[in-house]
C-alpha positions as CSV (number, residue, x, y, z in Angstrom):
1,X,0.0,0.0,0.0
2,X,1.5,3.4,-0.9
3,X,2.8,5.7,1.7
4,X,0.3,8.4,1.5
5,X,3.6,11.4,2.4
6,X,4.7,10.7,-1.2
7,X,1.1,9.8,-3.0
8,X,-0.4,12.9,-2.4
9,X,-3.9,13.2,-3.5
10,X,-4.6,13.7,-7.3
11,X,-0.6,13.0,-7.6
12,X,0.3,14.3,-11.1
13,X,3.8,14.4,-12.2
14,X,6.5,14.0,-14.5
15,X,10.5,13.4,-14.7
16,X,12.6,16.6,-14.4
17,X,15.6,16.7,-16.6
18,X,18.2,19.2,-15.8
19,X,18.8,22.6,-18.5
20,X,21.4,24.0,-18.0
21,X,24.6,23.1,-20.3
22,X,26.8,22.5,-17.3
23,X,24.3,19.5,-16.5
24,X,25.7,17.5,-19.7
25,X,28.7,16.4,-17.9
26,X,30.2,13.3,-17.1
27,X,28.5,13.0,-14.2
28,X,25.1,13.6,-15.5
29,X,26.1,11.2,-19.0
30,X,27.2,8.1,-16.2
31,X,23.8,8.8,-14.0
32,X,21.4,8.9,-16.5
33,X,20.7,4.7,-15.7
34,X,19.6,6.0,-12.4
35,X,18.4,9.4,-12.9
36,X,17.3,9.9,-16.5
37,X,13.6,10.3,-17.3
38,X,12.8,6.7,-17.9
39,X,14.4,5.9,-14.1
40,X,12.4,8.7,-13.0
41,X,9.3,7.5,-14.5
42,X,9.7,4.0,-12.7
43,X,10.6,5.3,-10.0
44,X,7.8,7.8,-9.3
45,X,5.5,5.4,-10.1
46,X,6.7,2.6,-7.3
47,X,8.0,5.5,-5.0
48,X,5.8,8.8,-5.4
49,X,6.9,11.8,-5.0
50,X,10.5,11.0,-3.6
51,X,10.8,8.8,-7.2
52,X,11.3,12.4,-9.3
53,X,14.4,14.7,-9.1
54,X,13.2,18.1,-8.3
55,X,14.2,21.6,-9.5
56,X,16.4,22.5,-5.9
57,X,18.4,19.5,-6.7
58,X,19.8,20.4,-9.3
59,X,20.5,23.8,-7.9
60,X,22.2,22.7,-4.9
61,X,24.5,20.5,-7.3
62,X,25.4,23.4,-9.0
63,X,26.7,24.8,-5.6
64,X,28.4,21.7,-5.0
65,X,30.2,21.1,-8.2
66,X,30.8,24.3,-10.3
67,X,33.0,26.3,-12.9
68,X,36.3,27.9,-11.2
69,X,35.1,30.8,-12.7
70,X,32.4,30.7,-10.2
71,X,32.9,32.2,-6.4
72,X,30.8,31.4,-4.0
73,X,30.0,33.4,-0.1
74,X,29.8,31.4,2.0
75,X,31.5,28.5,0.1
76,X,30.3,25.0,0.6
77,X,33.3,24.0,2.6
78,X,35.4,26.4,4.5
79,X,39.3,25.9,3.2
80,X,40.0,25.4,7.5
81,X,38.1,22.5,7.5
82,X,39.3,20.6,4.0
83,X,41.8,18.8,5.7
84,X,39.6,17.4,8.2
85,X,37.5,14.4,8.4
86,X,33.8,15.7,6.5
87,X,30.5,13.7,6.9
88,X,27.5,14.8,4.8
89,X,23.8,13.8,6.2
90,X,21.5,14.2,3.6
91,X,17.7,14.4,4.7
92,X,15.4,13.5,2.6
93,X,17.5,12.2,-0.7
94,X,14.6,10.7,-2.7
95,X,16.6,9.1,-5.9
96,X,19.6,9.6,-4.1
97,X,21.3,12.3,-7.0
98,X,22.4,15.0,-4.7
99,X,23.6,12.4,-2.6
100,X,25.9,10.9,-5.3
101,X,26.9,14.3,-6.3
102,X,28.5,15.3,-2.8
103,X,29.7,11.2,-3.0
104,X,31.8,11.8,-6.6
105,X,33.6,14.8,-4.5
106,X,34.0,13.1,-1.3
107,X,35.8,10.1,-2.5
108,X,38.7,12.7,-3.7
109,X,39.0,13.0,0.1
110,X,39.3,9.4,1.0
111,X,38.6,10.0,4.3
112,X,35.2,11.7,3.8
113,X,31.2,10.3,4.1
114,X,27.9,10.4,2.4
115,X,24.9,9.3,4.6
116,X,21.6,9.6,2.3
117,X,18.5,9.0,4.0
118,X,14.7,8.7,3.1
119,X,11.6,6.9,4.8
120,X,12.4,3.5,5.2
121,X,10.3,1.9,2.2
122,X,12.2,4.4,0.3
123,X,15.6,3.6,1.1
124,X,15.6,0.6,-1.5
125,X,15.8,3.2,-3.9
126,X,18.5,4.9,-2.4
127,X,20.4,1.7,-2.7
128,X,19.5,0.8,-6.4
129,X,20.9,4.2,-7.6
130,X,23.6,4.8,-5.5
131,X,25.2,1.2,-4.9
132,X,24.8,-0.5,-8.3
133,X,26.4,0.8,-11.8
134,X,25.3,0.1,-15.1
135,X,27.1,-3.2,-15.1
136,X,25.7,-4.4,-11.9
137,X,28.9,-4.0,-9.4
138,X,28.8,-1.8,-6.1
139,X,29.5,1.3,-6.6
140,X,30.4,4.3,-3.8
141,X,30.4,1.7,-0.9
142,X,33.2,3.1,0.3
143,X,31.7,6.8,1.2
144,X,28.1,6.4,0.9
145,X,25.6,4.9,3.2
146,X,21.9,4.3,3.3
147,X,20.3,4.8,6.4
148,X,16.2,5.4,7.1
149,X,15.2,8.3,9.0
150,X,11.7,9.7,9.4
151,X,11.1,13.1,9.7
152,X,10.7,14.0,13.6
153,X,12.0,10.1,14.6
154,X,14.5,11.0,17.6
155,X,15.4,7.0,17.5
156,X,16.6,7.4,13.9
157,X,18.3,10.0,14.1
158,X,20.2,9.3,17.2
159,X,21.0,5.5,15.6
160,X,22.9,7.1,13.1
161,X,24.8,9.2,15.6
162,X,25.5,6.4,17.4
163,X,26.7,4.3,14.6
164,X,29.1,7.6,13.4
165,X,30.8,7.0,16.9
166,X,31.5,4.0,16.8
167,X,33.1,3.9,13.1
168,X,37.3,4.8,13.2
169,X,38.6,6.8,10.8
170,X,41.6,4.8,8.2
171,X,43.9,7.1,9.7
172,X,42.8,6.2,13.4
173,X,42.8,10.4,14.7
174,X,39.2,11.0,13.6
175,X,35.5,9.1,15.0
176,X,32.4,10.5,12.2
177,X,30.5,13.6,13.6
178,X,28.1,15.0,11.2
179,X,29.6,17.9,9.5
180,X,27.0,18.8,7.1
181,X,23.5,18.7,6.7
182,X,21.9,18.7,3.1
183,X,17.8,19.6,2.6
184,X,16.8,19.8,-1.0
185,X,13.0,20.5,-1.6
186,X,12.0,19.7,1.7
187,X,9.7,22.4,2.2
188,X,6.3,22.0,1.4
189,X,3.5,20.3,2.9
190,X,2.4,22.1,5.6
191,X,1.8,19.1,8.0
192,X,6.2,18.3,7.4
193,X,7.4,21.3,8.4
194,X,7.8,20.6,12.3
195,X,8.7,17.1,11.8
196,X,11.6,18.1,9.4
197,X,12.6,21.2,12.1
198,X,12.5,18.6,14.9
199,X,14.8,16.2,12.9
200,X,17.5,19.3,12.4
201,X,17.4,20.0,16.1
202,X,18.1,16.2,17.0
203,X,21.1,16.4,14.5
204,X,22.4,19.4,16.4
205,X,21.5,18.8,19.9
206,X,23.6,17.0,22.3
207,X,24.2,13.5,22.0
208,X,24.2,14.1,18.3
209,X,27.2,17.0,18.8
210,X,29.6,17.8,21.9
211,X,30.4,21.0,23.0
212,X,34.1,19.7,21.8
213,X,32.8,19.3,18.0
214,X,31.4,22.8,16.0
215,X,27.9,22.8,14.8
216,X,27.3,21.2,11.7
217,X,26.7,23.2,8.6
218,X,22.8,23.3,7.0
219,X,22.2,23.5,3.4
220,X,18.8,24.5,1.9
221,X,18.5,24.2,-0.9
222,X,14.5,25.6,-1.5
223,X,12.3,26.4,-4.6
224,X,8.4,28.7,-3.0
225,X,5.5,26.7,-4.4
226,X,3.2,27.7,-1.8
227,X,4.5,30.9,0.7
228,X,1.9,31.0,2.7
229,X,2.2,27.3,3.4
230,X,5.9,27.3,3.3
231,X,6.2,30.1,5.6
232,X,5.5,28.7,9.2
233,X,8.7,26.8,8.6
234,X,11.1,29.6,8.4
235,X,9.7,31.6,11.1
236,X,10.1,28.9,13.9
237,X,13.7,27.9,11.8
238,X,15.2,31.5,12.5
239,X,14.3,31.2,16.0
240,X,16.7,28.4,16.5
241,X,19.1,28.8,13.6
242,X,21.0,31.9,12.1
243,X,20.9,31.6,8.0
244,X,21.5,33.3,5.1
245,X,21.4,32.9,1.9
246,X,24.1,32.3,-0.4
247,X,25.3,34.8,-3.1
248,X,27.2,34.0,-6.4
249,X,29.3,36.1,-8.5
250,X,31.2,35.0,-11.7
251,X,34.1,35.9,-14.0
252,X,33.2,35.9,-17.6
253,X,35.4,35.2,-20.6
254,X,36.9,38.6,-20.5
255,X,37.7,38.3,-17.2
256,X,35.5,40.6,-15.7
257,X,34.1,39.8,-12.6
258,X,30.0,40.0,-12.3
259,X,28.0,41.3,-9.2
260,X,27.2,39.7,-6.3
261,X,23.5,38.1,-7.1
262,X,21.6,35.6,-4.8
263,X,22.5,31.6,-6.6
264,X,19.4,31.0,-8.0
265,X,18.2,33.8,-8.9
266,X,19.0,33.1,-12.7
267,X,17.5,29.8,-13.1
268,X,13.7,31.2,-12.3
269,X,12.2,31.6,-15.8
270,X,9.1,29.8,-14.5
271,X,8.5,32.7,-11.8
272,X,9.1,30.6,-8.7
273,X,12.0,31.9,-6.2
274,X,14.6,29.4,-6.0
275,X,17.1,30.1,-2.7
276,X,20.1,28.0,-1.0
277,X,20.7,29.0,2.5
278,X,23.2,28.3,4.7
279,X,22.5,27.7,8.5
280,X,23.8,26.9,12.0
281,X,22.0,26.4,15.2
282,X,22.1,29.4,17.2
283,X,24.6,28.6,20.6
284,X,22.1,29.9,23.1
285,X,19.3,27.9,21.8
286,X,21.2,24.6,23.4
287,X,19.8,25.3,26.0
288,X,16.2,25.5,25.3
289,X,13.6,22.7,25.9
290,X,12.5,21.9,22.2
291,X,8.5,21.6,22.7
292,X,6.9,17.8,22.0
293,X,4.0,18.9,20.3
294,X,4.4,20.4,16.8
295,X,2.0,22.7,16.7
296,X,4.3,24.2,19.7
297,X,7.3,24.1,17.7
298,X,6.4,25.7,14.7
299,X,4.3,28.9,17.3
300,X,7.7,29.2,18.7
301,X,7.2,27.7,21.7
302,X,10.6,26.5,24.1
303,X,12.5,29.0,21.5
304,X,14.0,32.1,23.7
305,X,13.8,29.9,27.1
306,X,9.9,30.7,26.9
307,X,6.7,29.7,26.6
308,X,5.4,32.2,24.5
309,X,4.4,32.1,21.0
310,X,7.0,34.3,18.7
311,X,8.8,34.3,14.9
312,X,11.4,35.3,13.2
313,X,12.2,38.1,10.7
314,X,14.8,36.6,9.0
315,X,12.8,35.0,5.9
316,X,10.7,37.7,5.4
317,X,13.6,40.2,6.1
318,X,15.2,38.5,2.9
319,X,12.3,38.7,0.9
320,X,11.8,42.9,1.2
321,X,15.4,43.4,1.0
322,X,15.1,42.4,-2.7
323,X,17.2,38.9,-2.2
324,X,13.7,37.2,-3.4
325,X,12.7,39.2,-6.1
């Protein structure tokens, strides 16, 4: 029986192909098995929703794989921590292609990790894309797992703390602490939101970090369907994490370096606003009780030490300062 999360009602759509010129590349001409429109047709139609690639996707592996030409603020990876052990937690992945994206970079590290994760019935299809090539061998083994994890599910979340803890590094200086945490399309039904914000504040609330270990970085990358929906989501997320979003400039074949823009904001021909942001959980908020009932959460309830009901600005700060439009 289908999950009803990713057979919505009157569920009506199609593969998404990328189109821009930068997505012909080698990566995109080996994932087309897994990722082309005739994987995404099969694969919506056993898994829903999380069986199509959707448009943030392919922004976010813009950010993560780009032209030199192309500088980013803030960059995906600070140059202090490149020589350090990196462990990306994807939430969410679907079919898995932002997740092998950040796993074609991270096995240049050898020492670096790729945890996709999805509900658990769609975590098969994590591991048909992301483990088998076109000739039927294992492929990324080595830095990519597959792990479920349900939106709002402390046990799932904290299972694959756990499991980070316990794995040595080759080099036998570094345990796994989650370094980065990757959203892609996430926002959108309303009745998601505070499951998905709880999730983010088990990943970066103790045990899942130490006071010894720095926050881990979050990447949204977001496309507005829906603002009015979509909304309730980034007014509780500022209360507990500082974010903004990320800018893009670019040197042309002159030379000549552009402006700063917002990334995305050149990719919108179909009117929707299409934003990564970059986010950390704000220190004081560590020690605020995180309300158990959702509604709570997303009123801002717990955040500020209080009881109250409260927002925050931020989203809607970025939206009349021009960043949105």
């Amino acid at each position: 029986m289908h999950n009803h999360v990713n057979f919505p009602e009157e569920l009506a759509i199609r593969p998404l192909l990328p189109r821009d010129a930068r997505s012909t590349c080698d990566f995109w001409d080996k994932q087309q098995l897994a990722f082309g429109a005739e994987a995404q047709r099969e694969g919506i139609e056993t898994y829903g929703i999380a069986g199509r690639v959707w448009e943030a996707a392919y922004l976010v592996n813009s950010y993560i794989d780009h032209p030199s030409t192309w500088e980013f603020d803030p960059p995906l990876i600070d140059k202090h921590l490149s020589r350090h052990k990196r462990v990306f937690l994807e939430l969410g992945s679907g079919t898995g292609i932002v997740a092998a994206k950040i796993a074609q970079a991270a096995a240049l590290s050898g020492r670096d990790l790729v945890i996709a994760t999805d509900l658990p019935e769609v975590c098969p299809l994590l591991e048909k894309n992301l483990f088998v090539t076109p000739k039927g061998d294992s492929a990324n083994t080595q830095v990519t797992l597959v792990r479920p994890l349900s939106w709002g599910s402390y046990d799932h979340a904290i299972n694959i703390v756990r499991e980070l803890k316990l794995v040595d590094d080759p080099s036998g200086h570094e345990h796994g602490c989650i370094t980065h945490i990757i959203c892609s399309d996430l926002v959108y039904f309303p009745e998601l939101l505070a499951p998905l914000l709880r999730t983010l504040l088990h990943l970066t609330s103790p045990p899942s970090i130490s006071i010894f270990e720095s926050q881990p970085r979050v990447i949204i990358s977001y496309k507005i369907r829906s603002l009015s929906k979509e909304t309730p989501f980034w007014l509780a997320f500022g209360l507990w994490f500082s974010f903004e979003p990320v800018i893009v400039r670019k040197t042309d074949a002159n030379n000549l370096l552009s402006e700063w823009q917002r990334f995305g904001s050149d990719i919108e021909g179909d009117g929707d606003l299409a934003f990564i942001f970059v986010a950390r959980r704000r220190p004081e908020s560590l020690n605020w009780t995180i309300p158990s009932e959702d509604i709570d959460l997303l009123g801002g309830v717990g955040a500020g030490g209080t009881c109250d009901k409260k927002s925050d600005e931020t989203f809607e700060t970025l939206l009349l300062m021009g960043l949105g439009v």
